[in-house]
Structures are given as C-alpha cells and as structure tokens.
Coordinates of C-alpha atoms and ligand atoms in Angstrom, one line a residue:
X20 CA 9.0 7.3 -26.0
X21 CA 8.9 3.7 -26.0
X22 CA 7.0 2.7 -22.5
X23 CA 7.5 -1.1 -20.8
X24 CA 4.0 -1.8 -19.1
X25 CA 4.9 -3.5 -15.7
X26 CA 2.8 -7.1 -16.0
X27 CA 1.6 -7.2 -12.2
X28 CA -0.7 -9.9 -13.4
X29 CA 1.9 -12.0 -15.0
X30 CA 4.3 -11.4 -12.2
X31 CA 1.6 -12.5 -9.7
X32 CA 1.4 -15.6 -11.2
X33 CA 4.8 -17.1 -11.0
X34 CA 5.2 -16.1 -8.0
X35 CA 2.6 -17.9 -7.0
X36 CA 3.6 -20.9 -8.7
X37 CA 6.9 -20.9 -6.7
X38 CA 4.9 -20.6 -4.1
X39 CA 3.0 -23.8 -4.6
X40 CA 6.0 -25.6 -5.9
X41 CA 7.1 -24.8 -2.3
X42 CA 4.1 -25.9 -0.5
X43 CA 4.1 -29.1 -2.8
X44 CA 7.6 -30.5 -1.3
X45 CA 7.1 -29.3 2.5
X46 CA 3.7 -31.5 1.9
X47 CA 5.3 -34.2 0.5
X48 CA 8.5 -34.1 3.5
X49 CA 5.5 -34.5 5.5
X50 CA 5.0 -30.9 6.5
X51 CA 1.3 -29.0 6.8
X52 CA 0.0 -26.6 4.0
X53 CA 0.2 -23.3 5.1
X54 CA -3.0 -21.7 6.8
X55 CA -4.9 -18.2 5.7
X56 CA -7.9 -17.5 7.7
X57 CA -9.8 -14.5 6.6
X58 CA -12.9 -12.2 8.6
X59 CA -14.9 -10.6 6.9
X60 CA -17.7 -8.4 8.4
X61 CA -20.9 -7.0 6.0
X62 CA -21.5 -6.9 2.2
X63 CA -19.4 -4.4 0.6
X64 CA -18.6 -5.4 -3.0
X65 CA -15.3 -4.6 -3.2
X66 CA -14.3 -6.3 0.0
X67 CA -16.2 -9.3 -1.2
X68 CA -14.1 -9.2 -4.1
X69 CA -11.1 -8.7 -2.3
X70 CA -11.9 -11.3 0.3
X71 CA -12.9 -14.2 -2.8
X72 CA -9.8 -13.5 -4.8
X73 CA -7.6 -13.7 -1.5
X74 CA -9.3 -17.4 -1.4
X75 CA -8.7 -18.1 -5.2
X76 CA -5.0 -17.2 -4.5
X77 CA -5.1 -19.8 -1.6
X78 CA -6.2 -22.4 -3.6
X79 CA -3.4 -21.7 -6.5
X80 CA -1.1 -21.7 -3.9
X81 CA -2.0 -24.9 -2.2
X82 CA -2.4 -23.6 1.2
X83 CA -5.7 -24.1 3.3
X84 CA -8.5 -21.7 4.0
X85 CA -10.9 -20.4 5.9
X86 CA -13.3 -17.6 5.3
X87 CA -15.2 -16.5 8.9
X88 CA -18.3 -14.5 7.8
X89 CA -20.0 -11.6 10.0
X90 CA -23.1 -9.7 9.4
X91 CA -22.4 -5.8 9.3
X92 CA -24.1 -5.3 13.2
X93 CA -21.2 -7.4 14.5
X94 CA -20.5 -6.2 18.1
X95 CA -16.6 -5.3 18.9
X96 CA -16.8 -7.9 21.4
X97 CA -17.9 -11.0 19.2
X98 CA -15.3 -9.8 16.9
X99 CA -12.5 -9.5 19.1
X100 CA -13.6 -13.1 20.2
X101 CA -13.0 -14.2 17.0
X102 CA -9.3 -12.8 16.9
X103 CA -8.4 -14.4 20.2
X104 CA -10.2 -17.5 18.8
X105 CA -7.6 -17.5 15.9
X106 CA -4.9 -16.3 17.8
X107 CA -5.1 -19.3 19.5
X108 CA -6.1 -21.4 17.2
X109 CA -2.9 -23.8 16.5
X110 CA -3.9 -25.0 12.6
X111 CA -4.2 -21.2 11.7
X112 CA -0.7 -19.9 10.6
X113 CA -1.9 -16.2 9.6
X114 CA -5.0 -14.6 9.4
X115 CA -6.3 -11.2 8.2
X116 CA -9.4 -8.7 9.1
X117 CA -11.0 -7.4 5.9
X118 CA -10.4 -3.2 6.2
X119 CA -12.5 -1.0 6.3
X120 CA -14.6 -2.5 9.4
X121 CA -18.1 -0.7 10.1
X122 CA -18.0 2.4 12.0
X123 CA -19.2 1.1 15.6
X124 CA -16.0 -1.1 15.7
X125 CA -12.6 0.6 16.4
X126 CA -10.2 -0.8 13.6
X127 CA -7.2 -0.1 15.3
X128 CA -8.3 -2.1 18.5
X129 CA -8.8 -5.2 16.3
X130 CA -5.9 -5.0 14.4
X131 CA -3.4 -4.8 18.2
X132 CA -5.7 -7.9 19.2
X133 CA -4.0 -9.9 16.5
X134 CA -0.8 -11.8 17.5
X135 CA 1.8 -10.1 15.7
X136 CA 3.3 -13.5 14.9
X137 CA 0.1 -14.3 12.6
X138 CA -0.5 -10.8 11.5
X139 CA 0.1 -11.9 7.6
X140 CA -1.6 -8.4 7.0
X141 CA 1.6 -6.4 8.4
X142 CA -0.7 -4.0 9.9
X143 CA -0.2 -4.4 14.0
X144 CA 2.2 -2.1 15.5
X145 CA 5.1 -4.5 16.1
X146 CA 5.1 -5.5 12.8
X147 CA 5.0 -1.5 11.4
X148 CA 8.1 -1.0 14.2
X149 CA 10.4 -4.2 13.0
X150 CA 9.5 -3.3 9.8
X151 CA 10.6 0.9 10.2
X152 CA 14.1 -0.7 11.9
X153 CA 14.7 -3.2 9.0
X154 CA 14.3 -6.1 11.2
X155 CA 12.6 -9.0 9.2
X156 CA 8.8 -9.1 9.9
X157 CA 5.2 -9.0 8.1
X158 CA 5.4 -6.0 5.6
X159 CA 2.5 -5.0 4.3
X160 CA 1.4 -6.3 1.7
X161 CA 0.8 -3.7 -1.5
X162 CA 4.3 -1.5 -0.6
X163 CA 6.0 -5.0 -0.8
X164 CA 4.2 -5.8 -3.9
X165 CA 5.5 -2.8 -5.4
X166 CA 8.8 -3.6 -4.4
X167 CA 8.7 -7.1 -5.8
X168 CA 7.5 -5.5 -8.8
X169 CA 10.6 -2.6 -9.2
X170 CA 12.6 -5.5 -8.3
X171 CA 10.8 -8.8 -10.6
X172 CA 11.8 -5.7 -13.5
X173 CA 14.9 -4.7 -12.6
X174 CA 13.9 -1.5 -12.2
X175 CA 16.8 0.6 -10.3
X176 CA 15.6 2.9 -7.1
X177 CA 19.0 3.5 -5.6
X178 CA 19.9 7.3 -4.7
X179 CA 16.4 7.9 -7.3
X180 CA 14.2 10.8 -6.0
X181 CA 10.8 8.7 -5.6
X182 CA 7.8 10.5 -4.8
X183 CA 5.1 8.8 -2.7
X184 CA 1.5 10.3 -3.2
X185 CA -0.4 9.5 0.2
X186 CA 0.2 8.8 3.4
X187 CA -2.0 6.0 4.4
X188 CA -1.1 3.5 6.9
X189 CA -1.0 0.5 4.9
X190 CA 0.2 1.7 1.7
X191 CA 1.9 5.8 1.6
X192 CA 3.7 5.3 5.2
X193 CA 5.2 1.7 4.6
X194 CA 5.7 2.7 1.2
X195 CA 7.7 5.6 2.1
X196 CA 9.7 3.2 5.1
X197 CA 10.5 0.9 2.3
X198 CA 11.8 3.1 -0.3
X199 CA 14.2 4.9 1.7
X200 CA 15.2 1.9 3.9
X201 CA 18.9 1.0 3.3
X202 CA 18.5 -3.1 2.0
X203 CA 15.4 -2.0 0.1
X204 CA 14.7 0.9 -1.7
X205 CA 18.1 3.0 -0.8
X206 CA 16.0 6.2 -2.5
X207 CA 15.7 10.0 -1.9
X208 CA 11.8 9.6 -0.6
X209 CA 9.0 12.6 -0.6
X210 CA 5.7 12.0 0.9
X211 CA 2.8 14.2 -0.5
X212 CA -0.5 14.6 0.9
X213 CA -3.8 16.8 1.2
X214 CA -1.7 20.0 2.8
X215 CA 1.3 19.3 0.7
X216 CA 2.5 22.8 -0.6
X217 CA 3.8 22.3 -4.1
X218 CA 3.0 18.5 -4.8
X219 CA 2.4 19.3 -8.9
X220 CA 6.5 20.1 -8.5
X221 CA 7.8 17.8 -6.2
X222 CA 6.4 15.2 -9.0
X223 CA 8.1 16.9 -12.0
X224 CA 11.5 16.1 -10.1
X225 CA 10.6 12.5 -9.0
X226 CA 12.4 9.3 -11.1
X227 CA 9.8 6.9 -9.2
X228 CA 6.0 8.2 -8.6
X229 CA 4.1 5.7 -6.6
X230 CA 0.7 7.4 -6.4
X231 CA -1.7 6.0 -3.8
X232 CA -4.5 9.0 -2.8
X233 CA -7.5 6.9 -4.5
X234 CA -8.3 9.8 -6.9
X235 CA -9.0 8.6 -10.3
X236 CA -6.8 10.5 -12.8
X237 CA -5.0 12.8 -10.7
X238 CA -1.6 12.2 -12.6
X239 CA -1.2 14.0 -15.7
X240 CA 1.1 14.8 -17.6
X241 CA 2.2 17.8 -16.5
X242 CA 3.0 16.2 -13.8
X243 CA 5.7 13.4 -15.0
X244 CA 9.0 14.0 -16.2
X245 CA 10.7 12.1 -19.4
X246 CA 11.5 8.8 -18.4
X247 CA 10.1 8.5 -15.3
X248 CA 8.5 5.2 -13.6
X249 CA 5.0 5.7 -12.8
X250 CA 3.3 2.9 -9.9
X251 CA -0.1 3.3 -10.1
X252 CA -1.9 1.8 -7.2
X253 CA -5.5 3.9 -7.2
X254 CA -8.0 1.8 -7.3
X255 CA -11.4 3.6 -7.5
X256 CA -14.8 2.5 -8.5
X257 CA -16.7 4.8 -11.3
X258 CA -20.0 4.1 -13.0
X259 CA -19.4 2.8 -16.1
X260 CA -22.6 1.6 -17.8
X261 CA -20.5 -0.1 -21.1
X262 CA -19.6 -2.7 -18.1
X263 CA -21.7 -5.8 -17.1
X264 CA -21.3 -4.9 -13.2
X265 CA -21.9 -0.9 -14.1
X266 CA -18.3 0.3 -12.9
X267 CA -14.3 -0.3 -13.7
X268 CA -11.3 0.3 -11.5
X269 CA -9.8 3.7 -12.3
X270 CA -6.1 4.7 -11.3
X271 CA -4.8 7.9 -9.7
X272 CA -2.7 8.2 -13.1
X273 CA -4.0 9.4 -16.2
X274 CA -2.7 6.4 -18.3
X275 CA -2.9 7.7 -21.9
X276 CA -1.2 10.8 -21.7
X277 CA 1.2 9.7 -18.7
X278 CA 2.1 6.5 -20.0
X279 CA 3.9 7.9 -23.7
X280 CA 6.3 9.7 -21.2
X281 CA 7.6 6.8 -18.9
X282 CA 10.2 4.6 -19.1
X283 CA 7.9 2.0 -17.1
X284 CA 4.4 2.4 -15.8
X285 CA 1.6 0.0 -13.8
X286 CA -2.1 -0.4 -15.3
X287 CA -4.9 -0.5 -13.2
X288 CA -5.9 -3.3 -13.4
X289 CA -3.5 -6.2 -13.6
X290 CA -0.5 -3.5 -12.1
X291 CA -0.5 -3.6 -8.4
X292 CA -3.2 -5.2 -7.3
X293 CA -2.4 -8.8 -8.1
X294 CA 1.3 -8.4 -6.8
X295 CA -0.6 -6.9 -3.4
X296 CA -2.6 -10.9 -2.7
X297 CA 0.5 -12.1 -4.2
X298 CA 2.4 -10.6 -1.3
X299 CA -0.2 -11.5 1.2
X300 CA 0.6 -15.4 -0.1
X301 CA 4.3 -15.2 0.2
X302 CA 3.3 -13.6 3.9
X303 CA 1.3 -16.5 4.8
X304 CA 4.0 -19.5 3.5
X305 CA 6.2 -17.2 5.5
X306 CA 4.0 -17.4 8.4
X307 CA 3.6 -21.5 8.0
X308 CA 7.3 -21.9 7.8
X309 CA 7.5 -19.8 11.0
X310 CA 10.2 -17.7 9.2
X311 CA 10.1 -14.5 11.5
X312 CA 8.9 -15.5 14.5
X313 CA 8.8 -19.2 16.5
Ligands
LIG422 P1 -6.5 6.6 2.1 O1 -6.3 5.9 3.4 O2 -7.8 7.1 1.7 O3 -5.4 7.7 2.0 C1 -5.3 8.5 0.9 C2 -4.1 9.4 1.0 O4 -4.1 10.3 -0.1 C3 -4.1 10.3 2.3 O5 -2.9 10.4 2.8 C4 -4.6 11.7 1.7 O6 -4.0 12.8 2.4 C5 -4.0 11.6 0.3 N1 -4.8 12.5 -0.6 C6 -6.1 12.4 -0.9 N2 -6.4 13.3 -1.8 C7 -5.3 14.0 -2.0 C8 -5.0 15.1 -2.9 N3 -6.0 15.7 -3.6 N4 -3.8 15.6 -2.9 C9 -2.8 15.0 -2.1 N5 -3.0 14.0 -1.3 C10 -4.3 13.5 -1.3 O7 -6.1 5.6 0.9 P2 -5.3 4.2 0.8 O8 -6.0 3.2 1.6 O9 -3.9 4.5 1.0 O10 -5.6 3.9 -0.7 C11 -5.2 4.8 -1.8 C12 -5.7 4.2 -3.1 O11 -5.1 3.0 -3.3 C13 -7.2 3.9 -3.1 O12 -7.7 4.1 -4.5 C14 -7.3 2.5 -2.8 O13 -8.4 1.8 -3.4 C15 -6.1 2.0 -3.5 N6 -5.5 0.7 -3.0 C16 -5.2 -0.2 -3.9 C17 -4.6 -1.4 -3.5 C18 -4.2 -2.4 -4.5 O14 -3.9 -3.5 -4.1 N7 -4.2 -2.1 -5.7 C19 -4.3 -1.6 -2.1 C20 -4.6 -0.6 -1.2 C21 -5.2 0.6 -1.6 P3 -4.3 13.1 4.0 O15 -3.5 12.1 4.8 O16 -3.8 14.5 4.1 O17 -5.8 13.0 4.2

C-alpha cells in the first residue's frame, strides 16, 4: 500500500509564516510583537534543545524573547519568584517552565503559580478544565499539533475508532479530550496504558493510533490494521555511534514495517515535534492578541 508521510516539518513552517505575516501587520498598525518568556532550570540536553529551538521559532515568527536561565540547585522559592515576577510582568504575553523540573521542586506547584491567562504551555488546571468543556483556552501544545496536522491533511477523525497509547498529562489525557470532543476530533476514543488489558487488540481495531508511551518501537505491525493513520509522537534518545552527537530520536512506531500498511503515518523526526513549537507559537500570538482572556 501506497503510504502519504504526514510533513510535520513542512507543515510547521507555513504556519509559522502566517504567523509572522500576522505579527508583521499588527507591528506595522502600531501594535507590540508578541512575548514568549521561557525558564529553564539545569543542563539537560534535550531540554536545552527544546528550550533553543522554542527561541529559533520566536525569531521566525517575529515575536520577542526571553530565556531566564537557572542552575539545577534552584530552590522552589526563587523559582516561584520568578513566575510571580512574569506573571506580573506587563511586556510578557505568555511564558513557559521547561518540564521535567529537578526533583526537590514540586512541578505541579509551579505550573498553578502561573496565571492561566499567560499559561501558553496549556498545562495549569484552568486551562485543562476550559479546555475538557470546549471553552476556548490554551491547549496544549503537542495534542493540538496533532490535530493541526489531521486537519493541515485532511485527514477525517469523525465517528473513527482512535486509539491513544498513554496517558500523560500533557499529551495521552488532552489528546484523548480533544479527539472525542464534539468541534474537534468527534471520534470513538480508547486510552491504553501500563495496566491496559488487551492493548495489542484494541490497536488492531483503531483507524487513528496516536502512540505517545516514549518506548522506542513499540508499534509493529501486528499491531496496525490496513489503512490505518499512525501519529507517532515518541521521542526517545538511543546511542547511536554512526551520529555526530552519539544518539537519534526513535519513535514508539516501528516505521519500516508499520508504515507499508497506513494510509498516513508521522516520522520521528520532522512528524510531531515541529507542529508541537509550532503550536506553542500560534499559543503565544494568541496570548499577545489577548484572544481568550482580557
Ligand atoms: P510519560 O509521561 O512518560 O507517559 C507515558 C505513558 O505511556 C504513561 O501513561 C504510561 O502508562 C504509558 N506507558 C508506558 N509504557 C507502556 C507500555 N509498555 N504499555 C502501555 N502503556 C505504557 O510520557 P509523555 O510525556 O506523554 O511522552 C511520551 C513520549 O512522547 C515520550 O517519548 C516523549 O519524549 C514524547 N514526547 C514528544 C513530544 C514531541 O513534541 N514530539 C512532546 C511530548 C512528549 P502509565 O500511566 O500506566 O504509567
């Protein structure tokens, strides 16, 4: 079978265009560029990655900014500082905390510090509720750059069986609220995870897989019926001593004997990832034009 590989890299880009198309003619009506602050606490590579392409994407996008460093032995108090410092802060439209934090600070504390109205990250509570209701708010930003990609490719989810593999908070759960929700995804929507019974099954019966567990490979294609659309969004590091930096990105899908049976299927790279700072973008000019909240 014929597969279509869904261009997440490609996609990413004109979107971003738009985006700075946008910014260009609010800037030139005499309006401010949008404003992305990001924190970001110790060395980890991929967060440092993360963190400098979220920066790149600023720059294509002509919005400002702002990249507030912290060593790893950051106290909880100096970095809650910092959140109320933003919060406040009236030149900073949105702003996002690099996850995961180090273990002495309490993620979920930081993240309800952050005012929901600049939470560009989608991750505070309020945002998670309006977002559950269908009440227009900060989605998080990989499930809606999946569904920008189902949608960019015309890619029909309506009364589909989608399977979602994981049930993280900031990818399986609002995956799984999007999907089924009834101006988004209008799908049939299983959630598997580590005590799921018969997962190998529930896949063989799923149109859409969206497979988010972070283990690399886990799809085969035993797994995946004839024609079905395949989002991979596992990202893990493996050694990989062919490579100048001594790793590559691996998926939860095994590509080469998945992909012959889809109808559509991501890559890892250039799938999701780019679509998820793409959608972290389109967050932030939403935050700048004060679309969701005053
Ligand atoms: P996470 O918080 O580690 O959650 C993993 C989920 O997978 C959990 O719900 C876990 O089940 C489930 N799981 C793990 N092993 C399983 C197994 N053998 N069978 C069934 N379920 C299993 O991960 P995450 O933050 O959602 O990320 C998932 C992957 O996506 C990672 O590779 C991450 O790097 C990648 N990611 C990529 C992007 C991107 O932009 N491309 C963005 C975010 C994440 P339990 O709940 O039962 O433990």
């Amino acid at each position: 079978m014929e597969y279509q590989l869904i261009d997440g890299k490609a996609t990413a880009s004109a979107i971003k265009q738009s985006i700075a198309e946008e910014v260009k003619t609010i800037v030139a009506a005499g309006g401010r560029q949008p404003h992305l602050a990001a924190i970001l606490v110790g060395h980890d590579g991929g967060s440092e990655t993360y963190v400098k392409n979220k920066v790149i994407a600023c720059e294509q996008c002509g919005f400002k900014s702002t990249l507030m460093r912290y060593e790893a032995d950051v106290t909880e108090e100096e970095l809650l500082a910092c959140v109320d410092k933003l919060n406040k802060d009236e030149d900073v439209d949105g702003f996002i905390v690099q996850l995961p934090l180090p273990k002495h600070i309490d993620e979920q504390k930081i993240i309800m510090a952050i005012d929901y109205r600049k939470d560009v990250d989608g991750f505070h509570p309020i945002n998670v509720g309006r977002m559950s209701i269908g009440l227009p708010c900060f989605i998080s930003a990989t499930p809606l750059g999946i569904l920008t990609l189902l949608q960019h490719y015309h890619i029909e989810t309506s009364g589909k069986k989608c399977v979602i593999l994981g049930r993280s908070n900031i990818v399986g759960k609002p995956m799984a609220q999007l999907m089924m929700q009834k101006q988004y995804g209008d799908a049939t929507v299983t959630v598997c995870h580590s005590h799921s019974k018969d997962l190998k099954k529930e896949c063989q019966e799923a149109d859409i897989i969206i497979a988010a567990i972070g283990r690399p490979d886990f799809v085969t294609a035993d797994m995946v019926k004839k024609g079905a659309v395949v989002i991979d969004v596992g990202t893990t590091r493996v050694p990989d001593p062919t490579r100048k930096s001594g790793f590559r990105l691996n998926g939860d899908v095994k590509f080469d004997e998945v992909a012959p049976l889809c109808s559509y299927i991501t890559p890892v790279p250039g799938g999701v990832g780019p679509m998820t700072i793409c959608s972290l973008m389109k967050n932030t000019l939403a935050a700048g034009k004060k679309e969701y909240y005053k």
